[in-house]
PDB file of C-alpha atoms in Angstrom:
ATOM      1  CA  UNK A  22      -9.510 -43.957  24.112  1.00 43.00           C
ATOM      2  CA  UNK A  23      -6.125 -42.883  22.713  1.00 45.00           C
ATOM      3  CA  UNK A  24      -5.297 -43.059  18.997  1.00 41.00           C
ATOM      4  CA  UNK A  25      -2.666 -45.827  19.448  1.00 42.00           C
ATOM      5  CA  UNK A  26      -5.255 -47.980  21.221  1.00 44.00           C
ATOM      6  CA  UNK A  27      -7.845 -47.255  18.519  1.00 40.00           C
ATOM      7  CA  UNK A  28      -5.413 -48.214  15.761  1.00 41.00           C
ATOM      8  CA  UNK A  29      -4.282 -51.332  17.619  1.00 42.00           C
ATOM      9  CA  UNK A  30      -7.873 -52.479  17.986  1.00 40.00           C
ATOM     10  CA  UNK A  31      -8.601 -51.806  14.346  1.00 41.00           C
ATOM     11  CA  UNK A  32      -5.532 -53.703  13.183  1.00 40.00           C
ATOM     12  CA  UNK A  33      -6.375 -56.657  15.397  1.00 38.00           C
ATOM     13  CA  UNK A  34      -9.903 -56.914  13.990  1.00 37.00           C
ATOM     14  CA  UNK A  35      -8.707 -56.563  10.421  1.00 38.00           C
ATOM     15  CA  UNK A  36      -6.274 -59.401  10.878  1.00 36.00           C
ATOM     16  CA  UNK A  37      -9.188 -61.644  11.875  1.00 35.00           C
ATOM     17  CA  UNK A  38     -10.694 -61.190   8.692  1.00 35.00           C
ATOM     18  CA  UNK A  39     -13.876 -57.499  -3.543  1.00 35.00           C
ATOM     19  CA  UNK A  40     -15.380 -54.598  -4.012  1.00 39.00           C
ATOM     20  CA  UNK A  41     -15.449 -52.577  -0.806  1.00 42.00           C
ATOM     21  CA  UNK A  42     -16.440 -49.088   0.235  1.00 54.00           C
ATOM     22  CA  UNK A  43     -13.754 -48.696   2.896  1.00 54.00           C
ATOM     23  CA  UNK A  44     -10.907 -46.211   2.659  1.00 82.00           C
ATOM     24  CA  UNK A  45      -8.229 -48.871   2.206  1.00 91.00           C
ATOM     25  CA  UNK A  46      -9.505 -49.485  -1.357  1.00 91.00           C
ATOM     26  CA  UNK A  47      -8.714 -46.537  -3.666  1.00 91.00           C
ATOM     27  CA  UNK A  48     -11.146 -45.386  -6.319  1.00 93.00           C
ATOM     28  CA  UNK A  49     -10.133 -46.274  -9.870  1.00 93.00           C
ATOM     29  CA  UNK A  50      -8.931 -43.415 -12.036  1.00 95.00           C
ATOM     30  CA  UNK A  51     -11.921 -41.431 -13.315  1.00 96.00           C
ATOM     31  CA  UNK A  52     -14.410 -43.327 -11.104  1.00 95.00           C
ATOM     32  CA  UNK A  53     -16.224 -42.065  -8.049  1.00 95.00           C
ATOM     33  CA  UNK A  54     -18.583 -42.799  -5.186  1.00 95.00           C
ATOM     34  CA  UNK A  55     -21.055 -40.529  -3.376  1.00 96.00           C
ATOM     35  CA  UNK A  56     -23.521 -40.947  -0.543  1.00 95.00           C
ATOM     36  CA  UNK A  57     -26.136 -38.747   1.120  1.00 96.00           C
ATOM     37  CA  UNK A  58     -27.296 -39.866   4.556  1.00 95.00           C
ATOM     38  CA  UNK A  59     -29.818 -38.750   7.168  1.00 94.00           C
ATOM     39  CA  UNK A  60     -29.454 -39.923  10.772  1.00 93.00           C
ATOM     40  CA  UNK A  61     -32.225 -39.525  13.383  1.00 95.00           C
ATOM     41  CA  UNK A  62     -31.822 -40.348  17.070  1.00 93.00           C
ATOM     42  CA  UNK A  63     -33.890 -40.689  20.252  1.00 95.00           C
ATOM     43  CA  UNK A  64     -33.058 -41.432  23.917  1.00 94.00           C
ATOM     44  CA  UNK A  65     -32.828 -45.119  24.779  1.00 95.00           C
ATOM     45  CA  UNK A  66     -34.835 -44.401  27.951  1.00 92.00           C
ATOM     46  CA  UNK A  67     -38.413 -44.297  26.642  1.00 91.00           C
ATOM     47  CA  UNK A  68     -39.532 -42.776  29.929  1.00 87.00           C
ATOM     48  CA  UNK A  69     -37.863 -39.489  29.000  1.00 88.00           C
ATOM     49  CA  UNK A  70     -39.770 -39.120  25.717  1.00 89.00           C
ATOM     50  CA  UNK A  71     -42.183 -36.191  25.455  1.00 88.00           C
ATOM     51  CA  UNK A  72     -43.001 -36.766  21.765  1.00 89.00           C
ATOM     52  CA  UNK A  73     -42.075 -38.962  18.822  1.00 91.00           C
ATOM     53  CA  UNK A  74     -39.960 -36.182  17.309  1.00 92.00           C
ATOM     54  CA  UNK A  75     -36.248 -37.141  17.110  1.00 91.00           C
ATOM     55  CA  UNK A  76     -34.047 -35.385  19.650  1.00 89.00           C
ATOM     56  CA  UNK A  77     -31.099 -35.435  17.273  1.00 89.00           C
ATOM     57  CA  UNK A  78     -30.756 -35.343  13.497  1.00 88.00           C
ATOM     58  CA  UNK A  79     -28.034 -34.564  11.023  1.00 87.00           C
ATOM     59  CA  UNK A  80     -27.260 -35.014   7.363  1.00 91.00           C
ATOM     60  CA  UNK A  81     -24.020 -35.977   5.695  1.00 93.00           C
ATOM     61  CA  UNK A  82     -22.694 -35.818   2.143  1.00 95.00           C
ATOM     62  CA  UNK A  83     -19.635 -37.876   1.265  1.00 96.00           C
ATOM     63  CA  UNK A  84     -17.837 -38.114  -2.092  1.00 96.00           C
ATOM     64  CA  UNK A  85     -14.699 -39.789  -3.480  1.00 96.00           C
ATOM     65  CA  UNK A  86     -13.105 -39.502  -6.927  1.00 97.00           C
ATOM     66  CA  UNK A  87     -10.090 -41.299  -8.392  1.00 96.00           C
ATOM     67  CA  UNK A  88      -7.624 -38.668  -9.603  1.00 96.00           C
ATOM     68  CA  UNK A  89      -5.124 -41.355 -10.582  1.00 95.00           C
ATOM     69  CA  UNK A  90      -4.806 -45.073  -9.943  1.00 92.00           C
ATOM     70  CA  UNK A  91      -3.144 -44.234  -6.602  1.00 93.00           C
ATOM     71  CA  UNK A  92      -4.680 -40.914  -5.508  1.00 96.00           C
ATOM     72  CA  UNK A  93      -8.276 -40.518  -4.352  1.00 97.00           C
ATOM     73  CA  UNK A  94      -9.773 -37.070  -3.760  1.00 97.00           C
ATOM     74  CA  UNK A  95     -12.705 -36.732  -1.369  1.00 96.00           C
ATOM     75  CA  UNK A  96     -15.157 -34.345   0.268  1.00 96.00           C
ATOM     76  CA  UNK A  97     -16.765 -34.946   3.673  1.00 95.00           C
ATOM     77  CA  UNK A  98     -19.653 -32.684   4.757  1.00 95.00           C
ATOM     78  CA  UNK A  99     -21.765 -33.133   7.877  1.00 90.00           C
ATOM     79  CA  UNK A 100     -20.853 -33.538  11.536  1.00 81.00           C
ATOM     80  CA  UNK A 101     -17.477 -33.902  13.233  1.00 73.00           C
ATOM     81  CA  UNK A 102     -16.564 -36.292  16.056  1.00 68.00           C
ATOM     82  CA  UNK A 103     -17.536 -33.553  18.551  1.00 63.00           C
ATOM     83  CA  UNK A 104     -20.879 -32.933  16.813  1.00 66.00           C
ATOM     84  CA  UNK A 105     -20.008 -29.635  15.109  1.00 77.00           C
ATOM     85  CA  UNK A 106     -20.584 -28.804  11.442  1.00 87.00           C
ATOM     86  CA  UNK A 107     -17.682 -29.850   9.211  1.00 91.00           C
ATOM     87  CA  UNK A 108     -16.441 -29.317   5.680  1.00 95.00           C
ATOM     88  CA  UNK A 109     -13.312 -31.328   4.921  1.00 96.00           C
ATOM     89  CA  UNK A 110     -11.576 -32.105   1.621  1.00 97.00           C
ATOM     90  CA  UNK A 111      -9.056 -34.949   1.713  1.00 97.00           C
ATOM     91  CA  UNK A 112      -6.496 -36.793  -0.388  1.00 97.00           C
ATOM     92  CA  UNK A 113      -5.865 -40.529   0.136  1.00 97.00           C
ATOM     93  CA  UNK A 114      -3.069 -42.763  -1.171  1.00 96.00           C
ATOM     94  CA  UNK A 115      -2.197 -46.454  -0.658  1.00 95.00           C
ATOM     95  CA  UNK A 116       0.697 -47.528   1.538  1.00 95.00           C
ATOM     96  CA  UNK A 117       0.252 -51.256   0.974  1.00 92.00           C
ATOM     97  CA  UNK A 118      -1.950 -52.930  -1.633  1.00 86.00           C
ATOM     98  CA  UNK A 119      -2.032 -56.720  -1.601  1.00 77.00           C
ATOM     99  CA  UNK A 120      -4.816 -58.878  -2.970  1.00 71.00           C
ATOM    100  CA  UNK A 121      -5.496 -61.095  -1.156  1.00 75.00           C
ATOM    101  CA  UNK A 122      -3.878 -59.552   1.895  1.00 86.00           C
ATOM    102  CA  UNK A 123      -3.938 -56.561   4.168  1.00 92.00           C
ATOM    103  CA  UNK A 124      -4.420 -53.193   2.483  1.00 94.00           C
ATOM    104  CA  UNK A 125      -3.267 -49.968   4.119  1.00 96.00           C
ATOM    105  CA  UNK A 126      -3.965 -46.393   3.012  1.00 96.00           C
ATOM    106  CA  UNK A 127      -3.191 -42.983   4.489  1.00 97.00           C
ATOM    107  CA  UNK A 128      -5.013 -39.707   3.995  1.00 97.00           C
ATOM    108  CA  UNK A 129      -4.787 -36.064   4.960  1.00 98.00           C
ATOM    109  CA  UNK A 130      -7.715 -33.678   5.040  1.00 97.00           C
ATOM    110  CA  UNK A 131      -8.036 -29.906   5.315  1.00 97.00           C
ATOM    111  CA  UNK A 132     -11.145 -27.892   6.040  1.00 96.00           C
ATOM    112  CA  UNK A 133     -13.275 -26.365   8.761  1.00 93.00           C
ATOM    113  CA  UNK A 134     -15.086 -27.636  11.839  1.00 88.00           C
ATOM    114  CA  UNK A 135     -17.471 -25.217  13.522  1.00 85.00           C
ATOM    115  CA  UNK A 136     -15.907 -22.418  11.482  1.00 86.00           C
ATOM    116  CA  UNK A 137     -12.330 -23.155  12.622  1.00 89.00           C
ATOM    117  CA  UNK A 138      -9.547 -24.509  10.409  1.00 94.00           C
ATOM    118  CA  UNK A 139      -8.761 -28.191  10.909  1.00 94.00           C
ATOM    119  CA  UNK A 140      -6.130 -30.692   9.784  1.00 96.00           C
ATOM    120  CA  UNK A 141      -7.421 -34.286   9.595  1.00 96.00           C
ATOM    121  CA  UNK A 142      -4.919 -37.124   9.078  1.00 97.00           C
ATOM    122  CA  UNK A 143      -6.229 -40.670   8.800  1.00 97.00           C
ATOM    123  CA  UNK A 144      -5.262 -44.303   8.360  1.00 97.00           C
ATOM    124  CA  UNK A 145      -7.349 -47.128   6.854  1.00 96.00           C
ATOM    125  CA  UNK A 146      -6.819 -50.878   6.914  1.00 96.00           C
ATOM    126  CA  UNK A 147      -8.811 -53.434   4.951  1.00 94.00           C
ATOM    127  CA  UNK A 148      -8.974 -57.109   4.168  1.00 93.00           C
ATOM    128  CA  UNK A 149     -11.153 -58.461   1.357  1.00 91.00           C
ATOM    129  CA  UNK A 150     -12.592 -61.940   0.924  1.00 89.00           C
ATOM    130  CA  UNK A 151     -15.060 -63.586  -1.466  1.00 89.00           C
ATOM    131  CA  UNK A 152     -17.813 -63.302   1.154  1.00 94.00           C
ATOM    132  CA  UNK A 153     -17.128 -59.656   1.979  1.00 94.00           C
ATOM    133  CA  UNK A 154     -14.529 -57.545   3.757  1.00 94.00           C
ATOM    134  CA  UNK A 155     -13.299 -56.141   7.062  1.00 95.00           C
ATOM    135  CA  UNK A 156     -12.044 -52.607   7.546  1.00 95.00           C
ATOM    136  CA  UNK A 157     -10.789 -50.165  10.154  1.00 96.00           C
ATOM    137  CA  UNK A 158     -10.831 -46.429   9.426  1.00 96.00           C
ATOM    138  CA  UNK A 159      -9.222 -44.035  11.931  1.00 96.00           C
ATOM    139  CA  UNK A 160      -9.210 -40.231  11.824  1.00 95.00           C
ATOM    140  CA  UNK A 161      -7.806 -37.484  14.042  1.00 95.00           C
ATOM    141  CA  UNK A 162      -9.245 -33.963  13.889  1.00 94.00           C
ATOM    142  CA  UNK A 163      -6.605 -31.359  14.756  1.00 94.00           C
ATOM    143  CA  UNK A 164      -8.137 -27.871  15.009  1.00 88.00           C
ATOM    144  CA  UNK A 165      -5.799 -24.910  15.176  1.00 83.00           C
ATOM    145  CA  UNK A 166      -5.257 -24.059  18.828  1.00 75.00           C
ATOM    146  CA  UNK A 167      -7.804 -26.611  20.047  1.00 77.00           C
ATOM    147  CA  UNK A 168      -7.875 -30.133  21.431  1.00 85.00           C
ATOM    148  CA  UNK A 169      -7.725 -33.119  19.103  1.00 92.00           C
ATOM    149  CA  UNK A 170     -10.665 -35.458  18.539  1.00 91.00           C
ATOM    150  CA  UNK A 171     -10.328 -39.085  17.461  1.00 94.00           C
ATOM    151  CA  UNK A 172     -12.601 -41.476  15.596  1.00 94.00           C
ATOM    152  CA  UNK A 173     -12.447 -45.148  14.648  1.00 96.00           C
ATOM    153  CA  UNK A 174     -14.990 -47.129  12.615  1.00 96.00           C
ATOM    154  CA  UNK A 175     -14.726 -50.928  12.407  1.00 96.00           C
ATOM    155  CA  UNK A 176     -16.752 -52.509   9.618  1.00 96.00           C
ATOM    156  CA  UNK A 177     -17.663 -56.057   8.669  1.00 97.00           C
ATOM    157  CA  UNK A 178     -19.262 -56.147   5.213  1.00 96.00           C
ATOM    158  CA  UNK A 179     -21.102 -59.202   3.901  1.00 97.00           C
ATOM    159  CA  UNK A 180     -22.149 -59.790   0.284  1.00 97.00           C
ATOM    160  CA  UNK A 181     -25.751 -61.032   0.078  1.00 97.00           C
ATOM    161  CA  UNK A 182     -27.816 -62.411  -2.823  1.00 96.00           C
ATOM    162  CA  UNK A 183     -29.313 -59.971  -5.353  1.00 94.00           C
ATOM    163  CA  UNK A 184     -26.354 -57.575  -4.995  1.00 93.00           C
ATOM    164  CA  UNK A 185     -27.290 -56.560  -1.461  1.00 96.00           C
ATOM    165  CA  UNK A 186     -24.774 -55.903   1.315  1.00 97.00           C
ATOM    166  CA  UNK A 187     -25.043 -56.179   5.097  1.00 98.00           C
ATOM    167  CA  UNK A 188     -22.807 -53.779   7.023  1.00 97.00           C
ATOM    168  CA  UNK A 189     -22.065 -54.463  10.684  1.00 97.00           C
ATOM    169  CA  UNK A 190     -20.232 -51.468  12.103  1.00 97.00           C
ATOM    170  CA  UNK A 191     -18.816 -50.395  15.452  1.00 97.00           C
ATOM    171  CA  UNK A 192     -18.419 -46.612  15.592  1.00 95.00           C
ATOM    172  CA  UNK A 193     -16.256 -45.107  18.330  1.00 95.00           C
ATOM    173  CA  UNK A 194     -14.721 -41.751  19.075  1.00 93.00           C
ATOM    174  CA  UNK A 195     -13.165 -39.414  21.607  1.00 92.00           C
ATOM    175  CA  UNK A 196     -14.563 -35.870  21.179  1.00 89.00           C
ATOM    176  CA  UNK A 197     -12.431 -32.895  22.099  1.00 81.00           C
ATOM    177  CA  UNK A 198     -14.819 -31.634  24.776  1.00 81.00           C
ATOM    178  CA  UNK A 199     -16.902 -34.579  25.913  1.00 80.00           C
ATOM    179  CA  UNK A 200     -16.972 -38.263  26.864  1.00 85.00           C
ATOM    180  CA  UNK A 201     -15.985 -40.964  24.408  1.00 91.00           C
ATOM    181  CA  UNK A 202     -18.647 -43.008  22.676  1.00 93.00           C
ATOM    182  CA  UNK A 203     -19.093 -46.491  21.236  1.00 96.00           C
ATOM    183  CA  UNK A 204     -22.154 -47.449  19.200  1.00 96.00           C
ATOM    184  CA  UNK A 205     -23.347 -50.347  17.086  1.00 97.00           C
ATOM    185  CA  UNK A 206     -24.619 -49.374  13.627  1.00 97.00           C
ATOM    186  CA  UNK A 207     -25.835 -52.202  11.358  1.00 97.00           C
ATOM    187  CA  UNK A 208     -27.362 -51.403   7.963  1.00 97.00           C
ATOM    188  CA  UNK A 209     -28.602 -53.073   4.794  1.00 98.00           C
ATOM    189  CA  UNK A 210     -27.637 -51.752   1.358  1.00 97.00           C
ATOM    190  CA  UNK A 211     -30.037 -52.650  -1.473  1.00 97.00           C
ATOM    191  CA  UNK A 212     -29.900 -51.849  -5.228  1.00 96.00           C
ATOM    192  CA  UNK A 213     -32.522 -49.297  -6.272  1.00 94.00           C
ATOM    193  CA  UNK A 214     -31.860 -48.721  -9.981  1.00 90.00           C
ATOM    194  CA  UNK A 215     -28.802 -48.677 -12.214  1.00 85.00           C
ATOM    195  CA  UNK A 216     -25.880 -47.471 -10.058  1.00 90.00           C
ATOM    196  CA  UNK A 217     -28.008 -46.196  -7.167  1.00 96.00           C
ATOM    197  CA  UNK A 218     -28.393 -48.080  -3.872  1.00 97.00           C
ATOM    198  CA  UNK A 219     -30.358 -47.415  -0.712  1.00 97.00           C
ATOM    199  CA  UNK A 220     -29.071 -47.801   2.844  1.00 97.00           C
ATOM    200  CA  UNK A 221     -31.378 -48.472   5.793  1.00 98.00           C
ATOM    201  CA  UNK A 222     -30.013 -49.124   9.243  1.00 97.00           C
ATOM    202  CA  UNK A 223     -30.055 -48.347  12.929  1.00 97.00           C
ATOM    203  CA  UNK A 224     -27.734 -47.445  15.770  1.00 96.00           C
ATOM    204  CA  UNK A 225     -27.491 -48.230  19.490  1.00 97.00           C
ATOM    205  CA  UNK A 226     -25.061 -46.453  21.795  1.00 96.00           C
ATOM    206  CA  UNK A 227     -23.138 -48.673  24.211  1.00 96.00           C
ATOM    207  CA  UNK A 228     -21.339 -45.809  25.950  1.00 92.00           C
ATOM    208  CA  UNK A 229     -21.500 -42.046  25.683  1.00 87.00           C
ATOM    209  CA  UNK A 230     -24.745 -40.352  24.654  1.00 84.00           C
ATOM    210  CA  UNK A 231     -27.034 -43.363  25.320  1.00 89.00           C
ATOM    211  CA  UNK A 232     -29.161 -42.852  22.218  1.00 93.00           C
ATOM    212  CA  UNK A 233     -30.655 -45.073  19.547  1.00 96.00           C
ATOM    213  CA  UNK A 234     -31.436 -44.125  15.998  1.00 95.00           C
ATOM    214  CA  UNK A 235     -32.184 -44.892  12.369  1.00 97.00           C
ATOM    215  CA  UNK A 236     -30.103 -44.233   9.258  1.00 96.00           C
ATOM    216  CA  UNK A 237     -31.419 -43.656   5.732  1.00 97.00           C
ATOM    217  CA  UNK A 238     -29.212 -42.972   2.762  1.00 96.00           C
ATOM    218  CA  UNK A 239     -28.618 -43.103  -0.981  1.00 97.00           C
ATOM    219  CA  UNK A 240     -25.367 -44.367  -2.558  1.00 96.00           C
ATOM    220  CA  UNK A 241     -24.210 -44.026  -6.120  1.00 95.00           C
ATOM    221  CA  UNK A 242     -21.146 -44.796  -8.235  1.00 93.00           C
ATOM    222  CA  UNK A 243     -20.120 -42.699 -11.228  1.00 91.00           C
TER     223      UNK A 243
END
């Protein structure tokens, strides 16, 4: 799927649509957010299983910090769209901030994917409501001398009683050297103590790698 089509889809879903965790909402000056996540996966075809051990697993660390009221600095460690190890630092700034109304933010990231330098521009759209929010976050990974990879996450977030949140996400991407993928990834975020929350969810691939999985993570604000 091409980037224009990904962005068009994201914009359309946002227009159907607080305190949100999507990129369209900048961090306040001096405030931050961090998450550590573990994802385990297995084939959807149970007939291919030889043990209960996951056939895929990876860990991610994600952080954001408000440098100013308009600039958010971030660090993204884990796996790229193509599945390689990544280390990317990014800077995000708002293009349109309207409450209530559509929010738009742009970002640019620099770092490494599989040991090679990469430039990673991105665009985020968000729409907040009393009941929750909708968001679309698109990224393009541009390695030096290599093929680009694209990613789009569409998120519907719902506020639940007792400060819990239900996240309904569609994750899609076009790796540089493989078939595109689309997966469903719902999760439940629950307060643990003070500013720490837990995330527990699952995933089911609709196209691409044909896997299913579980997600476990910790979130915190500082």
